[in-house]
Every structure is written in C-alpha cells, then in structure tokens.
Amino acid sequence: MLSSTTDLPTWAQLTEFLESRFRSIEMIDPCKQFVKSSVSNKINQFSKPKSFHSAVQEVTKSSNNNCALCNGSHYIYHCQKFEQKPIKERIDFVQHKRLCFNCMCPNHIVNKCRQNTSCRKCGKKHHTMLHIEKDGSIHQESNTNEGEIHIQKSDKSNTETRIVAHFAQGLQSHNVLLATAIINAHSTTGEKYHIRALLDQGSQASFISESTVQLLNLKRIPVSGVVSGLGDGQTRIKYSVSLLLESRYNPNAKYRVNAYVLGVLTSLLPGDKLCAPKWVHLEQLQLADPGYATPGKIDILLGADVYSEILQNNMVKHPEGNLIAQLTAFGWVLSGRIPRDSLHRKSIINMHIQMRSDDVLRKFWEIEAEPDLIKKKLTVEEEEFINVKSEINFDPITSPLLMVRPCEDEDIVIWFDPGLSPREKNRYYVVINKILPKGSVLNFSFDSDVHIIRITSHDYTKYVKEFLSDREQVMYNFTSDSDGYGFIVKGAIPGISPYLTSLAINNQEFCNIPKVGYFEEIISETNDSGPYSQCGRRKIKYTELIVNGDATKPGDWPWHVAIYNITNSVIRYICGGTLISKYFILTAAHCVTVKGIALGPKSLHVVLGKHNLVGEEQASQEKQVHRVIVHGKFQFNISENDIALLKLRSDVVFSNYIQPACLWYSNIQPSNKVFGTVVGWGLDSTDSLTFELRQAKMPIVAKTKCMKSDLTYYGKILNGKKFCAGYHNGTSVCNGDSGSGFHVFVPDEDIEEDDSGAWYVRGIVSTMLSREGASSLCDSTQYAIFTDVEKYRLWIDSYLETERD
C-alpha cells in the first residue's frame, strides 16, 4: 500500500511494514514445498530453538487470509482485538484454534513451520506476541534438557520414529538420588557382565554407551537420526543394538531391550559421594545397586517401556517422605532427595544460554570469511605427526623413533615415539615406502577393530587427515600418484593394539608371514623392569633358615603387601598383593570387589614392609588407597580376568624392607622347568592365619596334567590367561593367600654369582578347589589357579604410564 506522504518513515513504521510484507509473501502458498537456503540452515544450527507443540489436524485449505478471531481480511497478528488481549488469553486462543505458535497460522505445528523468524525478545521459536516475560505470572514451559529423537531406519520405508527423552546430563544436584541398578548383561558369546543402569520413566527409548556395546560385542543395527535436547546440542545416532538383560537375584527375570548407541550417556551418578540415609528399613532390602551412594558411570539408560515391565507392586517411603524405595525385578531401587543431615554439601546451579540473531549472523559470516584468515586448529595426532618433519620417506635406520617391520617386506614399517608406545593410547603409524600409481587398491587386515587415518598431504602447513574405516579389514583406492603413504592406526578397544595381519597392493600380498608379539617386546625393552634395574632385588642378604622350609625373615620379600578392609571402624586382613611401582599394587580382582562391584578406596588400607601380621613394625609403611582399578571384564563366578590394581594416595619410599617386583614378560621365560615362590599369611594346617610371613615353592604344572586331576573343575576354569601350579602333597596356597604373587627368580646372565638376579611376578593367586565338606576352605592337596601376568602387560602398563606422566 502506497502512502500519500513523501516523508521518510520512522524506524517503527519501517520495521512494521517489512514484517508485514515478508510474512505476506511467505504465506502466498503455504502448502508449496521449498528448499531452505544454506544461510537459514547455518543460522538454525546456531540458534537451536526449543519447540512449543500444538496438536495437528487435517483441515481444508482456505484461499483467503481471514483472521481467526474477528474473521477480518488480515492475519491475526495484525488484529487489534487480539493485540488488546492479555498474554494468557492470546496463548489460550492460539491453542484452542490449533494455530502455529510461531506464525499463528493454521494447518501446521510449530516444528513444521517454514518461517525462519522467531521471537524478537528471546529468540525462541514462538511469536513475539506470545512472549512471556521472566517476571510474568504465566507458567512457562520448562526449558530443561528434554527433546525429540527423530530416527529413520536404513531401509526402503520412510517411517519416522519420534521419541521423547527426558534424562539429565552434565551437572546434577547432589542432593537428589536417581534410580540405578546393577544388572547382568549377556554378551554375544553368552558371557555375563555387570553393568550399571539408570531407570528413567521419563524417556520413551533406551540408550546404551559405546563402551558397553564394545564390552558385550553386540551386533549393531544401522539407523540414521539426530538426538536433540540431550544437553544443549545435537547428537547423531548411527546404530541401535538389541541385548538381553538379567536380574542378579533372579536368573529367570530376563528382558530383551532395544537401545540406541550414544558415546556417553551422563556424567558420574551421583555427582558426589553421599552418606547413606538413616533408615533402619533399608538394611532389610535387597538393593538393586548396593553402591548407589558412590559416583559411578552409567552404562545403559532404560526408558519407560522397560521401566513398566520391571516395576513391581511394593514401595516403601522414608519416614521423612523425601526418599522412596521401589521393588523391581532387579531389586529395590532408591530415588528422591537425600535427607539434609546426610549431605556433604548442597548446591544449586542454574544455567541459561540465549543466543541473539545478530550473534548468529556474525558467526555465520565469520565461517564464510576467507580461509586464509582462519588458522586451522590441529588435533594432538596431527601436531605430533607434523613435528616429526618427515611422515613418509623417513630413514628407518637413522630414525630416533622405535621401529619394527611387521612383514617380510622392508618397505613396510611400523614406528612410534617411545612415549607413545601402544599402552593406553594404543596408537602407532604404518608407513609404506612404495610408488603407488593412480588407481592402486590397498587392502589392510588387522586382528581386531581399528580406526585408520590416512595422511593426505606432504605440506605440513596444510595438514589433512582422512578417516577410512573402523573395521578389521580396510580397502582404499588411490586417486592420484604417490611415492609413499602414511597411516595412523588406533585400536578401537582401549588397551588393545591391533596387529597387522595382511597388506595387499593391487591383490599382491606383501605380508605373507605377518609378525606378532612385537608390541610386547618393545614395551619390555623400554620398561624399567629389566634384570639390571632396581626392581626385584633384595637389599638384605637372603638365607634359607630351614632347608625346603617355609619360614621367612623381614626383608626377604620386600614387594609383598598386606591389604586390609575397614568396615564399621573394624580393620581386618583380607588379601596379599605385590608392589610394582611407587604408586601401584598388583592384586586379584576378587579381593577388592563384592559381587563383582569394586570396593570404595576408603574401605581399603595397605601396609608395606610387613613381616608379622599382628603388631606394628618400624620398617613398615601404611598407605591409603586413592583408586581401585578392577579389570573391566572381571567375572567372579569363573575367576575370569581376576586382576586389579590399587593406586596409592602417596608415593612409597623404597628401603631395605620395601622394594618393587619386576613384571613378567614372555622373552625371559627360562628353558627349564619353571618354579615359583608364593608368600603370604594364608591358612596353615590348623586352618588358622599364620602371623609370620611364610613362603612355598612350587612348579608350574602343564594344563593337561592339571585338568586330569579334576576335569570338571579345571576344565571350566583354565584358559589361555591362567596357569596351574602346586603339588599334591599339601604344599600349596590357601585362604588368605589370594592376591599374592607367584614370583620367579631370573639370574643375571653375565654374572657368575648364583644369587645375582631379579624376582619377577609371574602370576597372581586366584582360586583353587574347596575342601570336601567345607566349601569355604581350600583343599591344599590340589593345584592352585593363577592369573597370568604376561597376558595383561598392556593393561597394566596403560596405568603405569600415567604415573610416569
């Protein structure tokens, strides 16, 4: 409409005209589909508006633009009657007429609205006329971490699954307890693992962490979708899995669950260690999560569909009414507020992030600026690779890096910095110094899942990486000529470095006889635990007091450790252990767990340099435990992966009575029959703990011989990660010796003295047959089972490396 005046309009008149104009243009054909501009897409990525939902109903398209309130020939946001209404009445009217909360037009809901505008006051996806000020009396919809997941399965159908997920992520209020449970999860091989679940009746779907999927080796089902509302961003979902869950208390209670895979579900729950509430009735309940008050990671989140199946009738409320216990198929779960007198601290954090449209546009234009104005930020891997100065055609002979040739072809090498040896980072570099013409096809094969990054540029200032695959077999087709390529290889499972088993170029195999074991050999070469270092060496002259006897004196076994448990101010001896560094003690997992769940560090106490179990000794040192590290695949019922580390709060001071033992590795295996010595305060022939430290020398027994003695028991327990040792004459380990080391003496080869050498911890006392008629006592006439330390060197070194850092 043209105005009769020639005066320049005011700013208010201009903005009103522009808004009216573009809204009119956009509403010319509301049913016509169009593609949003790239600018709109990028703006929406930054704004991430929350959605108000209205119902959807099919209506007949109207050709005119009648106002829904007064039937006038204008839009409702131009209606004076509508503008005069209070905000509450406007919102009620829009909801009653089923109008879009953003453009206030019919026929669609707010998340289907094609208009790119939003509230001019807060930037959210609703019309400015429906904006409620913070101090208003109208109750606003909560802007919490709730959102929608739109999943479209990778098949021919275009079915869309919409799931509402309501679960917290990030910082939690420390005075609210969420319902958690420890449950058995079945792997694809039939093994059972303890995992921690968060029960969330506010979620329509279940979610599982990536690490748990790898632990259970679950088959992934490809899906495609985006999770929004988990935190403040969006997370893309690529896979879902199906798994079987089982109650720890009732093996017949099994549930098949479909869950979507996410990298991380939540932060540790609870956010801080809580004191148990003063509730007498709680002691009589069989809790689903006995460690509910100790912070721990969540492996799986079970949604409302599973929650309704496992929930049972019984419920008990705390006398103060702020905490409830509900009976489920997994046991009793606790939720609610912890009473005030059992809190360490109270904290309330309120965070609000609001991004204005001008900030979004500014960031958009920064992204679209000239590339030379933005300095590319490199990852740690890229910076390390650039600093080497020659990632492809380096000289293997003069290179300062550790290098091995995994194949018979000398042009194929693997190298890594000694500080980056395959431990917790399990990353290394594969270099192919061959001329590869355009069109060449390269095939890798590994013995386990890998992530591979290809180096695509020789210009270090424009370093580029290209992700290839996460599968065991990798194929790549070269699109340009090259005189060599480099690859960064990283194992998909922490602590496991994949071995190269095949490398073919244009179907020609260059690794016919792949080598294995070189990672362990290199680690042993760079490890301080060699025969000529300080580990495994006695500082006091050793003499056998009794020939073929079992008595010891102080200082004979300076690496042996006594581990105590503290319960209700009562301290009692539980197991032995082996000192392997200034901060770490090696022991058995069953010593520091209850039903597969790790004990809290504060409930454990360690004494080093101890000879007499009763009384104080001047040479001993008492230490507090900082962290209990149990192997992630420990299974108590079959003593599988029965190994654990205790990290101390303060470093150990070495002395004549306190020294570390060396860690065993394969290339020091003596050729003759191996004898080892086990020390401890275990039960003697009278079934009483021995007060003075004693020793027992015994041979390693062949697996076949061990199984012949009792096929039913040893056939179930023995595998490649354990070994059998002992005698049938009563010289063996017993209750109280668990966690102690099986120590083997390795003499120095270039020194003629017989007593010159080092002691290596070869195994850890794990389990043995129980006595007939006394299931809780050992049978000393049977062979004992030891955890093989050599099989866990990478796992152990991954934690020792953190001490060196």
PDB file of N, CA and C in Angstrom, residues 516-603:
ATOM      1  N   VAL A 516      53.932 -61.152  14.955  1.00  0.00           N
ATOM      2  CA  VAL A 516      53.100 -60.774  16.100  1.00  0.00           C
ATOM      3  C   VAL A 516      53.992 -60.725  17.340  1.00  0.00           C
ATOM      4  N   GLY A 517      53.500 -60.082  18.358  1.00  0.00           N
ATOM      5  CA  GLY A 517      54.209 -60.024  19.622  1.00  0.00           C
ATOM      6  C   GLY A 517      55.205 -58.895  19.743  1.00  0.00           C
ATOM      7  N   TYR A 518      55.394 -58.095  18.651  1.00  0.00           N
ATOM      8  CA  TYR A 518      56.436 -57.066  18.717  1.00  0.00           C
ATOM      9  C   TYR A 518      56.062 -55.915  19.643  1.00  0.00           C
ATOM     10  N   PHE A 519      54.776 -55.662  19.860  1.00  0.00           N
ATOM     11  CA  PHE A 519      54.409 -54.603  20.800  1.00  0.00           C
ATOM     12  C   PHE A 519      54.859 -54.958  22.218  1.00  0.00           C
ATOM     13  N   GLU A 520      54.607 -56.201  22.620  1.00  0.00           N
ATOM     14  CA  GLU A 520      55.016 -56.618  23.956  1.00  0.00           C
ATOM     15  C   GLU A 520      56.538 -56.595  24.104  1.00  0.00           C
ATOM     16  N   GLU A 521      57.251 -56.984  23.022  1.00  0.00           N
ATOM     17  CA  GLU A 521      58.709 -56.986  23.089  1.00  0.00           C
ATOM     18  C   GLU A 521      59.263 -55.577  23.229  1.00  0.00           C
ATOM     19  N   ILE A 522      58.682 -54.627  22.466  1.00  0.00           N
ATOM     20  CA  ILE A 522      59.160 -53.248  22.536  1.00  0.00           C
ATOM     21  C   ILE A 522      58.860 -52.645  23.898  1.00  0.00           C
ATOM     22  N   ILE A 523      57.684 -52.963  24.425  1.00  0.00           N
ATOM     23  CA  ILE A 523      57.337 -52.453  25.752  1.00  0.00           C
ATOM     24  C   ILE A 523      58.329 -52.977  26.786  1.00  0.00           C
ATOM     25  N   SER A 524      58.667 -54.260  26.669  1.00  0.00           N
ATOM     26  CA  SER A 524      59.601 -54.823  27.644  1.00  0.00           C
ATOM     27  C   SER A 524      60.981 -54.199  27.501  1.00  0.00           C
ATOM     28  N   GLU A 525      61.354 -53.824  26.263  1.00  0.00           N
ATOM     29  CA  GLU A 525      62.650 -53.189  26.066  1.00  0.00           C
ATOM     30  C   GLU A 525      62.698 -51.797  26.666  1.00  0.00           C
ATOM     31  N   THR A 526      61.588 -51.075  26.619  1.00  0.00           N
ATOM     32  CA  THR A 526      61.546 -49.709  27.133  1.00  0.00           C
ATOM     33  C   THR A 526      61.114 -49.655  28.584  1.00  0.00           C
ATOM     34  N   ASN A 527      60.730 -50.808  29.143  1.00  0.00           N
ATOM     35  CA  ASN A 527      60.275 -50.840  30.534  1.00  0.00           C
ATOM     36  C   ASN A 527      61.469 -50.837  31.481  1.00  0.00           C
ATOM     37  N   ASP A 528      61.298 -50.196  32.607  1.00  0.00           N
ATOM     38  CA  ASP A 528      62.372 -50.143  33.600  1.00  0.00           C
ATOM     39  C   ASP A 528      62.530 -51.453  34.360  1.00  0.00           C
ATOM     40  N   SER A 529      61.641 -52.437  34.101  1.00  0.00           N
ATOM     41  CA  SER A 529      61.648 -53.664  34.896  1.00  0.00           C
ATOM     42  C   SER A 529      62.602 -54.710  34.335  1.00  0.00           C
ATOM     43  N   GLY A 530      63.753 -54.345  33.833  1.00  0.00           N
ATOM     44  CA  GLY A 530      64.713 -55.302  33.312  1.00  0.00           C
ATOM     45  C   GLY A 530      65.557 -55.895  34.419  1.00  0.00           C
ATOM     46  N   PRO A 531      66.280 -56.965  34.148  1.00  0.00           N
ATOM     47  CA  PRO A 531      67.081 -57.637  35.168  1.00  0.00           C
ATOM     48  C   PRO A 531      68.159 -56.745  35.775  1.00  0.00           C
ATOM     49  N   TYR A 532      68.585 -55.691  35.068  1.00  0.00           N
ATOM     50  CA  TYR A 532      69.665 -54.863  35.580  1.00  0.00           C
ATOM     51  C   TYR A 532      69.165 -53.572  36.206  1.00  0.00           C
ATOM     52  N   SER A 533      67.859 -53.408  36.337  1.00  0.00           N
ATOM     53  CA  SER A 533      67.305 -52.234  37.010  1.00  0.00           C
ATOM     54  C   SER A 533      67.135 -52.555  38.489  1.00  0.00           C
ATOM     55  N   GLN A 534      66.460 -51.666  39.210  1.00  0.00           N
ATOM     56  CA  GLN A 534      66.353 -51.811  40.664  1.00  0.00           C
ATOM     57  C   GLN A 534      65.187 -52.687  41.111  1.00  0.00           C
ATOM     58  N   CYS A 535      64.303 -53.070  40.204  1.00  0.00           N
ATOM     59  CA  CYS A 535      63.155 -53.866  40.626  1.00  0.00           C
ATOM     60  C   CYS A 535      63.569 -55.311  40.902  1.00  0.00           C
ATOM     61  N   GLY A 536      62.816 -55.964  41.786  1.00  0.00           N
ATOM     62  CA  GLY A 536      63.015 -57.380  42.057  1.00  0.00           C
ATOM     63  C   GLY A 536      64.320 -57.732  42.742  1.00  0.00           C
ATOM     64  N   ARG A 537      64.971 -56.760  43.380  1.00  0.00           N
ATOM     65  CA  ARG A 537      66.269 -57.000  44.019  1.00  0.00           C
ATOM     66  C   ARG A 537      66.138 -56.878  45.537  1.00  0.00           C
ATOM     67  N   ARG A 538      66.588 -57.904  46.232  1.00  0.00           N
ATOM     68  CA  ARG A 538      66.609 -57.831  47.697  1.00  0.00           C
ATOM     69  C   ARG A 538      67.752 -56.926  48.149  1.00  0.00           C
ATOM     70  N   LYS A 539      67.511 -56.179  49.210  1.00  0.00           N
ATOM     71  CA  LYS A 539      68.545 -55.332  49.793  1.00  0.00           C
ATOM     72  C   LYS A 539      69.178 -55.978  51.021  1.00  0.00           C
ATOM     73  N   ILE A 540      68.568 -57.064  51.504  1.00  0.00           N
ATOM     74  CA  ILE A 540      69.078 -57.790  52.664  1.00  0.00           C
ATOM     75  C   ILE A 540      69.483 -59.188  52.226  1.00  0.00           C
ATOM     76  N   LYS A 541      70.621 -59.650  52.697  1.00  0.00           N
ATOM     77  CA  LYS A 541      71.136 -60.964  52.315  1.00  0.00           C
ATOM     78  C   LYS A 541      70.127 -62.048  52.664  1.00  0.00           C
ATOM     79  N   TYR A 542      69.782 -62.865  51.676  1.00  0.00           N
ATOM     80  CA  TYR A 542      68.768 -63.907  51.858  1.00  0.00           C
ATOM     81  C   TYR A 542      69.446 -65.232  52.214  1.00  0.00           C
ATOM     82  N   THR A 543      68.946 -65.857  53.269  1.00  0.00           N
ATOM     83  CA  THR A 543      69.414 -67.196  53.641  1.00  0.00           C
ATOM     84  C   THR A 543      68.206 -68.026  54.033  1.00  0.00           C
ATOM     85  N   GLU A 544      68.149 -69.259  53.555  1.00  0.00           N
ATOM     86  CA  GLU A 544      67.061 -70.154  53.948  1.00  0.00           C
ATOM     87  C   GLU A 544      67.303 -70.646  55.375  1.00  0.00           C
ATOM     88  N   LEU A 545      66.368 -70.302  56.245  1.00  0.00           N
ATOM     89  CA  LEU A 545      66.533 -70.705  57.634  1.00  0.00           C
ATOM     90  C   LEU A 545      66.337 -72.207  57.801  1.00  0.00           C
ATOM     91  N   ILE A 546      65.427 -72.758  57.010  1.00  0.00           N
ATOM     92  CA  ILE A 546      65.149 -74.191  57.096  1.00  0.00           C
ATOM     93  C   ILE A 546      65.215 -74.750  55.680  1.00  0.00           C
ATOM     94  N   VAL A 547      65.939 -75.829  55.464  1.00  0.00           N
ATOM     95  CA  VAL A 547      66.043 -76.443  54.140  1.00  0.00           C
ATOM     96  C   VAL A 547      64.666 -76.919  53.699  1.00  0.00           C
ATOM     97  N   ASN A 548      64.265 -76.553  52.479  1.00  0.00           N
ATOM     98  CA  ASN A 548      62.940 -76.877  51.944  1.00  0.00           C
ATOM     99  C   ASN A 548      61.833 -76.403  52.883  1.00  0.00           C
ATOM    100  N   GLY A 549      62.137 -75.388  53.680  1.00  0.00           N
ATOM    101  CA  GLY A 549      61.139 -74.921  54.639  1.00  0.00           C
ATOM    102  C   GLY A 549      60.310 -73.785  54.092  1.00  0.00           C
ATOM    103  N   ASP A 550      59.475 -73.198  54.988  1.00  0.00           N
ATOM    104  CA  ASP A 550      58.557 -72.154  54.562  1.00  0.00           C
ATOM    105  C   ASP A 550      58.620 -70.915  55.457  1.00  0.00           C
ATOM    106  N   ALA A 551      59.653 -70.829  56.283  1.00  0.00           N
ATOM    107  CA  ALA A 551      59.783 -69.656  57.137  1.00  0.00           C
ATOM    108  C   ALA A 551      60.512 -68.541  56.398  1.00  0.00           C
ATOM    109  N   THR A 552      60.245 -67.289  56.766  1.00  0.00           N
ATOM    110  CA  THR A 552      60.923 -66.135  56.168  1.00  0.00           C
ATOM    111  C   THR A 552      61.379 -65.202  57.281  1.00  0.00           C
ATOM    112  N   LYS A 553      62.181 -64.223  56.903  1.00  0.00           N
ATOM    113  CA  LYS A 553      62.585 -63.188  57.849  1.00  0.00           C
ATOM    114  C   LYS A 553      62.319 -61.826  57.211  1.00  0.00           C
ATOM    115  N   PRO A 554      62.260 -60.737  57.976  1.00  0.00           N
ATOM    116  CA  PRO A 554      61.990 -59.405  57.402  1.00  0.00           C
ATOM    117  C   PRO A 554      62.977 -59.064  56.292  1.00  0.00           C
ATOM    118  N   GLY A 555      62.454 -58.538  55.192  1.00  0.00           N
ATOM    119  CA  GLY A 555      63.274 -58.135  54.059  1.00  0.00           C
ATOM    120  C   GLY A 555      63.447 -59.183  52.998  1.00  0.00           C
ATOM    121  N   ASP A 556      62.994 -60.430  53.251  1.00  0.00           N
ATOM    122  CA  ASP A 556      63.132 -61.477  52.237  1.00  0.00           C
ATOM    123  C   ASP A 556      62.245 -61.199  51.021  1.00  0.00           C
ATOM    124  N   TRP A 557      61.057 -60.694  51.273  1.00  0.00           N
ATOM    125  CA  TRP A 557      60.104 -60.423  50.184  1.00  0.00           C
ATOM    126  C   TRP A 557      59.618 -58.976  50.320  1.00  0.00           C
ATOM    127  N   PRO A 558      60.457 -58.014  49.959  1.00  0.00           N
ATOM    128  CA  PRO A 558      60.143 -56.598  50.211  1.00  0.00           C
ATOM    129  C   PRO A 558      59.024 -56.043  49.337  1.00  0.00           C
ATOM    130  N   TRP A 559      58.564 -56.787  48.329  1.00  0.00           N
ATOM    131  CA  TRP A 559      57.483 -56.320  47.455  1.00  0.00           C
ATOM    132  C   TRP A 559      56.117 -56.873  47.880  1.00  0.00           C
ATOM    133  N   HIS A 560      56.106 -57.748  48.877  1.00  0.00           N
ATOM    134  CA  HIS A 560      54.827 -58.308  49.313  1.00  0.00           C
ATOM    135  C   HIS A 560      54.089 -57.300  50.192  1.00  0.00           C
ATOM    136  N   VAL A 561      52.763 -57.216  49.988  1.00  0.00           N
ATOM    137  CA  VAL A 561      51.934 -56.184  50.618  1.00  0.00           C
ATOM    138  C   VAL A 561      50.755 -56.842  51.326  1.00  0.00           C
ATOM    139  N   ALA A 562      50.366 -56.274  52.458  1.00  0.00           N
ATOM    140  CA  ALA A 562      49.172 -56.724  53.179  1.00  0.00           C
ATOM    141  C   ALA A 562      48.030 -55.747  52.905  1.00  0.00           C
ATOM    142  N   ILE A 563      46.876 -56.280  52.497  1.00  0.00           N
ATOM    143  CA  ILE A 563      45.702 -55.459  52.176  1.00  0.00           C
ATOM    144  C   ILE A 563      44.629 -55.723  53.231  1.00  0.00           C
ATOM    145  N   TYR A 564      44.103 -54.642  53.805  1.00  0.00           N
ATOM    146  CA  TYR A 564      43.108 -54.739  54.863  1.00  0.00           C
ATOM    147  C   TYR A 564      41.802 -54.090  54.397  1.00  0.00           C
ATOM    148  N   ASN A 565      40.711 -54.563  54.981  1.00  0.00           N
ATOM    149  CA  ASN A 565      39.388 -53.982  54.747  1.00  0.00           C
ATOM    150  C   ASN A 565      38.907 -53.311  56.040  1.00  0.00           C
ATOM    151  N   ILE A 566      38.360 -52.098  55.903  1.00  0.00           N
ATOM    152  CA  ILE A 566      37.850 -51.353  57.048  1.00  0.00           C
ATOM    153  C   ILE A 566      36.336 -51.290  56.950  1.00  0.00           C
ATOM    154  N   THR A 567      35.644 -51.860  57.916  1.00  0.00           N
ATOM    155  CA  THR A 567      34.190 -51.862  57.951  1.00  0.00           C
ATOM    156  C   THR A 567      33.727 -51.527  59.365  1.00  0.00           C
ATOM    157  N   ASN A 568      32.947 -50.459  59.473  1.00  0.00           N
ATOM    158  CA  ASN A 568      32.422 -50.036  60.791  1.00  0.00           C
ATOM    159  C   ASN A 568      33.542 -49.905  61.826  1.00  0.00           C
ATOM    160  N   SER A 569      34.620 -49.240  61.392  1.00  0.00           N
ATOM    161  CA  SER A 569      35.781 -48.971  62.254  1.00  0.00           C
ATOM    162  C   SER A 569      36.531 -50.236  62.660  1.00  0.00           C
ATOM    163  N   VAL A 570      36.213 -51.361  62.019  1.00  0.00           N
ATOM    164  CA  VAL A 570      36.917 -52.624  62.283  1.00  0.00           C
ATOM    165  C   VAL A 570      37.806 -52.930  61.090  1.00  0.00           C
ATOM    166  N   ILE A 571      39.091 -53.150  61.325  1.00  0.00           N
ATOM    167  CA  ILE A 571      40.041 -53.438  60.261  1.00  0.00           C
ATOM    168  C   ILE A 571      40.436 -54.908  60.312  1.00  0.00           C
ATOM    169  N   ARG A 572      40.399 -55.580  59.149  1.00  0.00           N
ATOM    170  CA  ARG A 572      40.744 -56.999  59.097  1.00  0.00           C
ATOM    171  C   ARG A 572      41.545 -57.288  57.831  1.00  0.00           C
ATOM    172  N   TYR A 573      42.461 -58.218  57.936  1.00  0.00           N
ATOM    173  CA  TYR A 573      43.289 -58.625  56.798  1.00  0.00           C
ATOM    174  C   TYR A 573      42.435 -59.432  55.814  1.00  0.00           C
ATOM    175  N   ILE A 574      42.569 -59.133  54.495  1.00  0.00           N
ATOM    176  CA  ILE A 574      41.780 -59.861  53.502  1.00  0.00           C
ATOM    177  C   ILE A 574      42.642 -60.550  52.447  1.00  0.00           C
ATOM    178  N   CYS A 575      43.711 -59.884  51.976  1.00  0.00           N
ATOM    179  CA  CYS A 575      44.466 -60.441  50.858  1.00  0.00           C
ATOM    180  C   CYS A 575      45.896 -59.924  50.852  1.00  0.00           C
ATOM    181  N   GLY A 576      46.688 -60.551  49.993  1.00  0.00           N
ATOM    182  CA  GLY A 576      48.036 -60.080  49.733  1.00  0.00           C
ATOM    183  C   GLY A 576      48.084 -59.327  48.420  1.00  0.00           C
ATOM    184  N   GLY A 577      49.236 -58.736  48.128  1.00  0.00           N
ATOM    185  CA  GLY A 577      49.438 -58.007  46.889  1.00  0.00           C
ATOM    186  C   GLY A 577      50.915 -57.852  46.613  1.00  0.00           C
ATOM    187  N   THR A 578      51.256 -57.305  45.449  1.00  0.00           N
ATOM    188  CA  THR A 578      52.645 -57.127  45.044  1.00  0.00           C
ATOM    189  C   THR A 578      52.882 -55.682  44.642  1.00  0.00           C
ATOM    190  N   LEU A 579      53.878 -55.049  45.235  1.00  0.00           N
ATOM    191  CA  LEU A 579      54.250 -53.678  44.879  1.00  0.00           C
ATOM    192  C   LEU A 579      55.008 -53.711  43.560  1.00  0.00           C
ATOM    193  N   ILE A 580      54.550 -52.933  42.548  1.00  0.00           N
ATOM    194  CA  ILE A 580      55.218 -52.929  41.241  1.00  0.00           C
ATOM    195  C   ILE A 580      55.735 -51.548  40.863  1.00  0.00           C
ATOM    196  N   SER A 581      55.408 -50.524  41.643  1.00  0.00           N
ATOM    197  CA  SER A 581      55.944 -49.186  41.408  1.00  0.00           C
ATOM    198  C   SER A 581      55.720 -48.369  42.666  1.00  0.00           C
ATOM    199  N   LYS A 582      56.057 -47.084  42.610  1.00  0.00           N
ATOM    200  CA  LYS A 582      55.893 -46.234  43.786  1.00  0.00           C
ATOM    201  C   LYS A 582      54.428 -45.969  44.111  1.00  0.00           C
ATOM    202  N   TYR A 583      53.523 -46.182  43.153  1.00  0.00           N
ATOM    203  CA  TYR A 583      52.120 -45.854  43.370  1.00  0.00           C
ATOM    204  C   TYR A 583      51.167 -47.032  43.191  1.00  0.00           C
ATOM    205  N   PHE A 584      51.619 -48.137  42.600  1.00  0.00           N
ATOM    206  CA  PHE A 584      50.676 -49.180  42.218  1.00  0.00           C
ATOM    207  C   PHE A 584      50.985 -50.515  42.894  1.00  0.00           C
ATOM    208  N   ILE A 585      49.896 -51.205  43.278  1.00  0.00           N
ATOM    209  CA  ILE A 585      49.957 -52.538  43.862  1.00  0.00           C
ATOM    210  C   ILE A 585      49.122 -53.470  43.000  1.00  0.00           C
ATOM    211  N   LEU A 586      49.675 -54.628  42.679  1.00  0.00           N
ATOM    212  CA  LEU A 586      49.003 -55.632  41.860  1.00  0.00           C
ATOM    213  C   LEU A 586      48.378 -56.681  42.772  1.00  0.00           C
ATOM    214  N   THR A 587      47.103 -56.994  42.532  1.00  0.00           N
ATOM    215  CA  THR A 587      46.412 -57.981  43.359  1.00  0.00           C
ATOM    216  C   THR A 587      45.315 -58.647  42.533  1.00  0.00           C
ATOM    217  N   ALA A 588      44.505 -59.478  43.171  1.00  0.00           N
ATOM    218  CA  ALA A 588      43.406 -60.179  42.495  1.00  0.00           C
ATOM    219  C   ALA A 588      42.139 -59.325  42.575  1.00  0.00           C
ATOM    220  N   ALA A 589      41.329 -59.364  41.512  1.00  0.00           N
ATOM    221  CA  ALA A 589      40.105 -58.572  41.482  1.00  0.00           C
ATOM    222  C   ALA A 589      39.109 -59.017  42.547  1.00  0.00           C
ATOM    223  N   HIS A 590      39.043 -60.337  42.837  1.00  0.00           N
ATOM    224  CA  HIS A 590      38.047 -60.803  43.809  1.00  0.00           C
ATOM    225  C   HIS A 590      38.379 -60.340  45.228  1.00  0.00           C
ATOM    226  N   CYS A 591      39.616 -59.877  45.450  1.00  0.00           N
ATOM    227  CA  CYS A 591      39.990 -59.374  46.770  1.00  0.00           C
ATOM    228  C   CYS A 591      39.380 -58.006  47.057  1.00  0.00           C
ATOM    229  N   VAL A 592      39.166 -57.216  46.032  1.00  0.00           N
ATOM    230  CA  VAL A 592      38.745 -55.822  46.228  1.00  0.00           C
ATOM    231  C   VAL A 592      37.365 -55.561  45.633  1.00  0.00           C
ATOM    232  N   THR A 593      36.558 -56.608  45.499  1.00  0.00           N
ATOM    233  CA  THR A 593      35.195 -56.457  44.988  1.00  0.00           C
ATOM    234  C   THR A 593      34.219 -57.239  45.861  1.00  0.00           C
ATOM    235  N   VAL A 594      32.964 -56.867  45.778  1.00  0.00           N
ATOM    236  CA  VAL A 594      31.869 -57.600  46.409  1.00  0.00           C
ATOM    237  C   VAL A 594      30.819 -57.842  45.341  1.00  0.00           C
ATOM    238  N   LYS A 595      30.598 -59.090  45.003  1.00  0.00           N
ATOM    239  CA  LYS A 595      29.669 -59.455  43.937  1.00  0.00           C
ATOM    240  C   LYS A 595      30.015 -58.758  42.625  1.00  0.00           C
ATOM    241  N   GLY A 596      31.309 -58.624  42.377  1.00  0.00           N
ATOM    242  CA  GLY A 596      31.767 -58.042  41.127  1.00  0.00           C
ATOM    243  C   GLY A 596      31.858 -56.533  41.132  1.00  0.00           C
ATOM    244  N   ILE A 597      31.466 -55.870  42.210  1.00  0.00           N
ATOM    245  CA  ILE A 597      31.478 -54.415  42.289  1.00  0.00           C
ATOM    246  C   ILE A 597      32.663 -53.980  43.144  1.00  0.00           C
ATOM    247  N   ALA A 598      33.451 -53.038  42.626  1.00  0.00           N
ATOM    248  CA  ALA A 598      34.664 -52.611  43.318  1.00  0.00           C
ATOM    249  C   ALA A 598      34.343 -51.941  44.648  1.00  0.00           C
ATOM    250  N   LEU A 599      35.170 -52.231  45.651  1.00  0.00           N
ATOM    251  CA  LEU A 599      35.038 -51.576  46.947  1.00  0.00           C
ATOM    252  C   LEU A 599      35.493 -50.126  46.840  1.00  0.00           C
ATOM    253  N   GLY A 600      34.994 -49.290  47.729  1.00  0.00           N
ATOM    254  CA  GLY A 600      35.422 -47.907  47.759  1.00  0.00           C
ATOM    255  C   GLY A 600      36.849 -47.790  48.274  1.00  0.00           C
ATOM    256  N   PRO A 601      37.623 -46.835  47.754  1.00  0.00           N
ATOM    257  CA  PRO A 601      39.024 -46.696  48.192  1.00  0.00           C
ATOM    258  C   PRO A 601      39.167 -46.486  49.696  1.00  0.00           C
ATOM    259  N   LYS A 602      38.205 -45.798  50.302  1.00  0.00           N
ATOM    260  CA  LYS A 602      38.303 -45.504  51.728  1.00  0.00           C
ATOM    261  C   LYS A 602      38.104 -46.746  52.600  1.00  0.00           C
ATOM    262  N   SER A 603      37.564 -47.803  52.013  1.00  0.00           N
ATOM    263  CA  SER A 603      37.355 -49.034  52.785  1.00  0.00           C
ATOM    264  C   SER A 603      38.556 -49.963  52.733  1.00  0.00           C
TER     265      SER A 603
END
